[in-house]
CSV table of C-alpha atoms in Angstrom, one decimal:
chain,number,residue,atom,x,y,z
A,128,MET,CA,0.0,-0.1,0.0
A,129,SER,CA,1.4,3.4,-0.9
A,130,ASP,CA,2.1,6.1,1.6
A,131,ALA,CA,1.2,8.8,-0.8
A,132,ARG,CA,-1.3,11.4,0.2
A,133,ILE,CA,-3.0,14.2,-1.5
A,134,LEU,CA,-3.3,17.3,0.7
A,135,ASP,CA,-5.6,20.2,-0.3
A,136,ARG,CA,-3.7,23.2,1.0
A,137,GLY,CA,-5.5,25.6,-1.3
A,138,TYR,CA,-4.0,29.0,-2.4
A,139,ARG,CA,-2.4,31.2,0.2
A,140,ARG,CA,-1.4,34.9,-0.1
A,141,PHE,CA,2.3,35.8,0.1
A,142,GLU,CA,3.0,36.9,3.6
A,143,GLY,CA,6.6,38.1,3.1
A,144,THR,CA,7.8,41.8,2.5
A,145,ARG,CA,7.1,43.0,-0.9
A,146,SER,CA,9.9,44.9,-2.1
A,147,GLY,CA,8.3,46.2,-5.3
A,148,VAL,CA,10.1,47.7,-8.3
A,149,ILE,CA,13.2,49.0,-6.3
A,150,GLY,CA,13.6,45.4,-4.9
A,151,ALA,CA,13.3,43.8,-8.3
A,152,MET,CA,15.9,46.1,-9.7
A,153,ARG,CA,18.2,45.6,-6.8
A,154,SER,CA,17.8,41.8,-7.3
A,155,VAL,CA,18.6,42.1,-11.1
A,156,ALA,CA,21.5,44.4,-10.5
A,157,TRP,CA,23.1,42.0,-7.9
A,158,HIS,CA,22.7,38.9,-9.8
A,159,THR,CA,23.9,40.6,-13.0
A,160,ALA,CA,27.0,41.7,-11.3
A,161,ARG,CA,27.7,38.2,-10.0
A,162,SER,CA,27.2,36.9,-13.4
A,163,ILE,CA,29.6,39.3,-14.9
A,164,LEU,CA,32.2,38.5,-12.5
A,165,GLY,CA,31.6,34.8,-13.1
A,166,LEU,CA,30.5,34.0,-9.5
A,167,GLY,CA,28.3,31.0,-9.2
A,168,ARG,CA,29.0,30.0,-12.8
A,169,THR,CA,31.4,27.4,-14.1
A,170,ALA,CA,35.1,27.9,-14.4
A,171,ARG,CA,35.0,29.0,-18.0
A,172,HIS,CA,32.9,32.0,-17.2
A,173,LYS,CA,35.5,33.1,-14.7
A,174,VAL,CA,38.4,33.2,-17.0
A,175,PHE,CA,37.9,36.7,-18.5
A,176,PRO,CA,37.0,38.4,-15.3
A,177,ILE,CA,40.1,37.0,-13.6
A,178,ILE,CA,42.4,38.1,-16.5
A,179,VAL,CA,40.9,41.5,-16.3
A,180,MET,CA,41.5,41.8,-12.6
A,181,VAL,CA,45.0,40.5,-12.9
A,182,ILE,CA,46.0,43.0,-15.6
A,183,ALA,CA,44.4,45.8,-13.9
A,184,PHE,CA,45.8,45.5,-10.4
A,185,VAL,CA,49.3,44.2,-11.2
A,186,PRO,CA,50.5,47.7,-12.1
A,187,ALA,CA,49.1,49.1,-8.8
A,188,ILE,CA,50.5,46.4,-6.7
A,189,ALA,CA,53.9,46.9,-8.4
A,190,PHE,CA,54.1,50.6,-7.7
A,191,VAL,CA,53.1,50.1,-4.1
A,192,ALA,CA,55.7,47.3,-3.6
A,193,ILE,CA,58.4,49.8,-5.1
A,194,SER,CA,57.3,52.4,-2.5
A,195,VAL,CA,57.5,50.1,0.3
A,196,LEU,CA,60.8,48.4,-0.6
A,197,LEU,CA,62.7,51.4,-2.0
A,198,LYS,CA,61.1,54.1,0.2
A,199,GLY,CA,62.3,57.5,-1.3
A,200,PHE,CA,64.0,55.8,-4.3
A,201,GLY,CA,60.7,55.0,-5.8
A,202,ASP,CA,59.7,58.6,-6.0
A,203,GLU,CA,61.3,59.2,-9.5
A,204,LEU,CA,59.2,56.2,-10.7
A,205,ARG,CA,56.0,57.7,-9.3
A,206,PRO,CA,53.5,58.7,-12.0
A,207,ASP,CA,51.1,61.6,-11.6
A,208,TYR,CA,47.8,60.8,-9.9
A,209,TRP,CA,45.8,61.0,-13.2
A,210,GLU,CA,48.2,58.7,-15.2
A,211,PHE,CA,47.2,55.6,-13.2
A,212,PHE,CA,44.1,55.3,-15.1
A,213,GLN,CA,46.2,54.6,-18.2
A,214,TYR,CA,48.0,51.8,-16.6
A,215,SER,CA,44.8,49.7,-16.4
A,216,PHE,CA,43.7,50.8,-19.9
A,217,VAL,CA,44.3,47.3,-21.4
A,218,ALA,CA,42.2,45.7,-18.6
A,219,THR,CA,39.4,48.2,-19.1
A,220,ILE,CA,39.2,47.6,-22.9
A,221,VAL,CA,39.1,43.7,-22.2
A,222,PHE,CA,36.2,44.3,-19.7
A,223,VAL,CA,34.2,46.7,-22.0
A,224,ALA,CA,34.5,44.5,-25.1
A,225,LEU,CA,34.4,40.9,-23.7
A,226,VAL,CA,32.9,40.9,-20.2
A,227,ALA,CA,30.3,43.9,-20.1
A,228,PRO,CA,28.3,42.8,-23.1
A,229,GLU,CA,27.3,39.5,-21.2
A,230,ALA,CA,25.1,41.5,-19.1
A,231,ILE,CA,22.3,42.0,-21.7
A,232,VAL,CA,23.2,39.4,-24.4
A,233,ARG,CA,22.7,36.5,-22.2
A,234,ASP,CA,19.1,37.4,-21.2
A,235,ARG,CA,18.2,37.6,-24.9
A,236,ARG,CA,20.0,34.4,-25.8
A,237,ASP,CA,18.3,32.5,-22.8
A,238,GLY,CA,14.8,34.2,-23.1
A,239,MET,CA,15.2,35.7,-19.6
A,240,PHE,CA,14.0,39.2,-20.8
A,241,ALA,CA,10.3,38.0,-21.2
A,242,LEU,CA,10.4,36.5,-17.7
A,243,TYR,CA,11.8,39.7,-16.1
A,244,LEU,CA,8.9,41.6,-17.7
A,245,SER,CA,6.5,39.3,-15.9
A,246,THR,CA,7.8,40.9,-12.6
A,247,PRO,CA,7.2,44.5,-11.5
A,248,LEU,CA,10.1,45.5,-13.8
A,249,SER,CA,9.4,47.5,-17.0
A,250,ARG,CA,11.7,47.8,-19.9
A,251,LEU,CA,13.1,51.1,-18.5
A,252,THR,CA,13.7,49.7,-15.0
A,253,TYR,CA,15.3,46.7,-16.5
A,254,VAL,CA,17.7,48.8,-18.4
A,255,VAL,CA,18.5,50.9,-15.5
A,256,ALA,CA,19.2,47.7,-13.5
A,257,LYS,CA,21.6,46.4,-16.1
A,258,VAL,CA,23.4,49.7,-16.3
A,259,VAL,CA,23.9,49.9,-12.6
A,260,ALA,CA,25.3,46.3,-12.5
A,261,VAL,CA,27.9,47.0,-15.3
A,262,LEU,CA,28.8,50.4,-14.1
A,263,SER,CA,29.5,49.0,-10.5
A,264,THR,CA,31.5,46.0,-11.7
A,265,MET,CA,33.6,48.2,-14.2
A,266,ALA,CA,34.3,50.5,-11.3
A,267,LEU,CA,36.3,47.6,-9.7
A,268,VAL,CA,38.5,47.6,-12.8
A,269,VAL,CA,38.7,51.4,-13.5
A,270,LEU,CA,38.7,52.8,-9.9
A,271,GLY,CA,40.1,49.8,-8.0
A,272,PRO,CA,43.8,50.0,-9.0
A,273,PRO,CA,44.0,53.9,-8.7
A,274,VAL,CA,42.4,53.8,-5.2
A,275,LEU,CA,44.8,50.8,-4.1
A,276,TRP,CA,47.8,52.8,-5.4
A,277,PHE,CA,46.7,56.0,-3.9
A,278,LEU,CA,46.0,54.4,-0.4
A,279,GLY,CA,49.3,52.5,-0.6
A,280,TYR,CA,51.2,55.8,-1.0
A,281,THR,CA,49.1,57.4,1.7
A,282,PHE,CA,50.1,54.8,4.3
A,283,GLN,CA,53.7,55.2,3.2
A,284,SER,CA,53.3,59.0,4.1
A,285,GLN,CA,53.9,59.8,0.3
A,286,GLY,CA,50.4,61.0,-0.3
A,287,PRO,CA,49.0,64.6,-0.4
A,288,ASP,CA,49.7,66.9,2.3
A,289,GLY,CA,47.0,67.7,4.8
A,290,LEU,CA,43.3,66.3,5.1
A,291,LEU,CA,41.9,68.9,2.6
A,292,GLY,CA,44.6,68.0,0.0
A,293,TRP,CA,43.9,64.2,0.5
A,294,LEU,CA,40.2,64.7,0.1
A,295,GLY,CA,40.7,66.9,-3.0
A,296,VAL,CA,42.8,64.3,-4.9
A,297,ALA,CA,40.4,61.4,-3.6
A,298,ALA,CA,37.4,63.3,-5.0
A,299,ARG,CA,39.1,64.0,-8.4
A,300,LEU,CA,40.0,60.4,-8.7
A,301,LEU,CA,36.4,59.3,-7.9
A,302,VAL,CA,34.8,61.6,-10.4
A,303,ALA,CA,37.4,60.8,-13.2
A,304,GLY,CA,36.8,57.1,-12.6
A,305,LEU,CA,32.9,57.4,-12.6
A,306,VAL,CA,33.0,59.4,-15.8
A,307,ILE,CA,35.2,56.9,-17.5
A,308,CYS,CA,32.9,54.1,-16.3
A,309,ALA,CA,29.7,56.0,-17.4
A,310,VAL,CA,31.0,56.5,-21.0
A,311,TYR,CA,32.4,53.0,-21.4
A,312,THR,CA,29.2,51.4,-19.9
A,313,ALA,CA,26.9,53.4,-22.2
A,314,VAL,CA,28.9,52.6,-25.2
A,315,SER,CA,29.4,48.9,-24.5
A,316,LEU,CA,25.7,48.3,-23.6
A,317,GLY,CA,24.3,50.4,-26.3
A,318,VAL,CA,26.3,48.6,-29.0
A,319,ALA,CA,25.8,45.2,-27.4
A,320,SER,CA,22.1,45.7,-27.2
A,321,MET,CA,21.8,45.3,-31.0
A,322,THR,CA,22.6,41.6,-31.1
A,323,SER,CA,21.8,38.5,-29.0
A,324,ARG,CA,25.1,36.8,-29.8
A,325,ARG,CA,28.1,37.4,-27.5
A,326,ALA,CA,30.8,37.1,-30.2
A,327,PHE,CA,29.0,39.6,-32.4
A,328,ALA,CA,28.5,41.9,-29.6
A,329,SER,CA,32.2,41.9,-28.6
A,330,ILE,CA,33.2,42.4,-32.2
A,331,ALA,CA,30.7,45.3,-32.6
A,332,VAL,CA,32.0,47.0,-29.4
A,333,VAL,CA,35.7,46.6,-30.5
A,334,PHE,CA,34.7,48.1,-33.9
A,335,VAL,CA,33.3,51.2,-32.3
A,336,VAL,CA,35.6,51.9,-29.5
A,337,VAL,CA,39.0,50.8,-31.2
A,338,GLY,CA,37.8,51.8,-34.7
A,339,GLY,CA,36.8,55.2,-33.4
A,340,ALA,CA,40.3,55.6,-32.0
A,341,ILE,CA,41.9,54.5,-35.3
A,342,VAL,CA,39.7,56.6,-37.5
A,343,THR,CA,40.3,59.7,-35.2
A,344,ASP,CA,44.1,59.2,-35.4
A,345,LEU,CA,44.0,58.9,-39.1
A,346,LEU,CA,41.9,62.1,-39.5
A,347,VAL,CA,44.1,64.2,-37.3
A,348,ASN,CA,47.7,62.8,-38.1
A,349,VAL,CA,47.3,61.6,-41.7
A,350,ALA,CA,44.5,63.9,-43.3
A,351,GLU,CA,45.6,66.9,-41.0
A,352,ARG,CA,42.2,67.6,-39.8
A,353,SER,CA,41.4,69.7,-36.8
A,354,GLU,CA,42.4,68.5,-33.4
A,355,SER,CA,38.8,68.8,-32.4
A,356,TRP,CA,38.0,65.5,-34.4
A,357,ARG,CA,39.6,63.6,-31.3
A,358,VAL,CA,36.1,63.8,-29.7
A,359,LEU,CA,35.2,61.0,-31.9
A,360,ASP,CA,37.5,58.8,-30.1
A,361,PRO,CA,35.5,57.4,-27.0
A,362,LEU,CA,38.6,55.6,-25.4
A,363,GLY,CA,40.9,58.5,-25.3
A,364,LEU,CA,38.2,61.1,-24.7
A,365,ALA,CA,36.9,59.5,-21.5
A,366,LEU,CA,40.5,59.1,-20.2
A,367,GLU,CA,41.2,62.8,-20.8
A,368,VAL,CA,38.8,63.7,-18.1
A,369,ALA,CA,41.3,62.6,-15.4
A,370,PRO,CA,44.2,64.9,-16.4
A,371,ARG,CA,41.8,67.8,-16.8
A,372,LEU,CA,40.6,67.4,-13.3
A,373,PHE,CA,44.2,67.6,-12.1
A,374,GLY,CA,45.0,70.8,-14.1
A,375,ASP,CA,46.9,69.0,-16.9
A,376,ARG,CA,46.5,67.6,-20.3
A,377,SER,CA,47.6,64.4,-22.2
A,378,ASP,CA,49.7,64.8,-25.3
A,379,ASP,CA,47.0,63.6,-27.8
A,380,PHE,CA,44.4,66.0,-26.5
A,381,ARG,CA,46.6,69.0,-25.6
A,382,ALA,CA,45.0,71.2,-28.4
A,383,VAL,CA,41.5,70.1,-27.5
A,384,GLY,CA,39.5,72.4,-25.1
A,385,THR,CA,38.2,71.2,-21.9
A,386,TRP,CA,34.6,72.2,-22.8
A,387,GLN,CA,34.9,69.9,-26.0
A,388,VAL,CA,36.1,67.0,-23.8
A,389,ALA,CA,33.0,67.5,-21.5
A,390,LEU,CA,30.7,67.7,-24.4
A,391,GLY,CA,32.3,64.8,-26.2
A,392,CYS,CA,31.8,62.6,-23.0
A,393,LEU,CA,28.2,63.6,-22.6
A,394,GLY,CA,27.6,62.9,-26.4
A,395,TRP,CA,29.1,59.4,-26.3
A,396,ALA,CA,27.2,58.4,-23.0
A,397,GLY,CA,24.0,59.9,-24.2
A,398,SER,CA,24.3,58.1,-27.6
A,399,GLY,CA,25.0,54.8,-25.8
A,400,VAL,CA,22.2,55.2,-23.4
A,401,GLY,CA,19.7,56.3,-26.1
A,402,LEU,CA,20.6,53.3,-28.4
A,403,LEU,CA,20.2,51.0,-25.4
A,404,THR,CA,16.8,52.4,-24.4
A,405,LEU,CA,15.5,52.5,-28.1
A,406,SER,CA,16.7,48.9,-28.5
A,407,PHE,CA,14.7,47.6,-25.5
A,408,ARG,CA,11.7,49.8,-26.0
A,409,GLY,CA,11.0,48.3,-29.5
A,410,ARG,CA,11.7,44.8,-28.4
A,411,ALA,CA,9.0,42.3,-28.0
A,412,ALA,CA,8.8,40.5,-24.5
A,413,VAL,CA,8.4,37.1,-26.3
């Protein structure tokens, strides 16, 4: 005789705390960030995030080690505060092209986008959650190494003089890093939103960001066009924000006005966000 029983429990109301749209956005952002970093996924999904983190943090660790081991002898090797964003440039490009697109491409490929729309999320709040996830994880690559390097020098008493000086440098590093993350996140997700294939998305992102830099260089150096054409280079343009905040200019953008740099960054970020929003606004849920 079987021990199986049919119990009529009926339907019961959910008695837990309803977090609403904000809670749904927080959950999507958190799980997207984990997915981007390969957490909770198989080993092959952790390869690129690990490579990116190693490439990004090795220069910072090296400079801090030189400071600790050589003391004053390391001062002549010390870069300016804004230059450290350039040391993690390669890692940032790898993240933008190969890691960040996974945040939205995977949902289209696996059919998760329709499932998300069955929750309190709308297309707009879904996009916002994805942008927050990519922006926060990209900050680990862009802001993490400069912050580590800055704190390392501070603990060695080689940082800025006085509390106000330290806070001023820290604030400028933070603003520069956030602007870089905002521009790169917008461009990466905007371009990646046009396809459901990760390989195609990565190729398209590389074509836009690296191709933009190459075309700009050809226009200025070969065709001898105005230096203002450098605003078409999203990679160098975003990085140029850091030296401007510290009262300096990089060699490539020395003839470009600060207002042009600011407008160029706004233009690239706005174009990326606009493309991303339009792509999901016209996309069917099923």
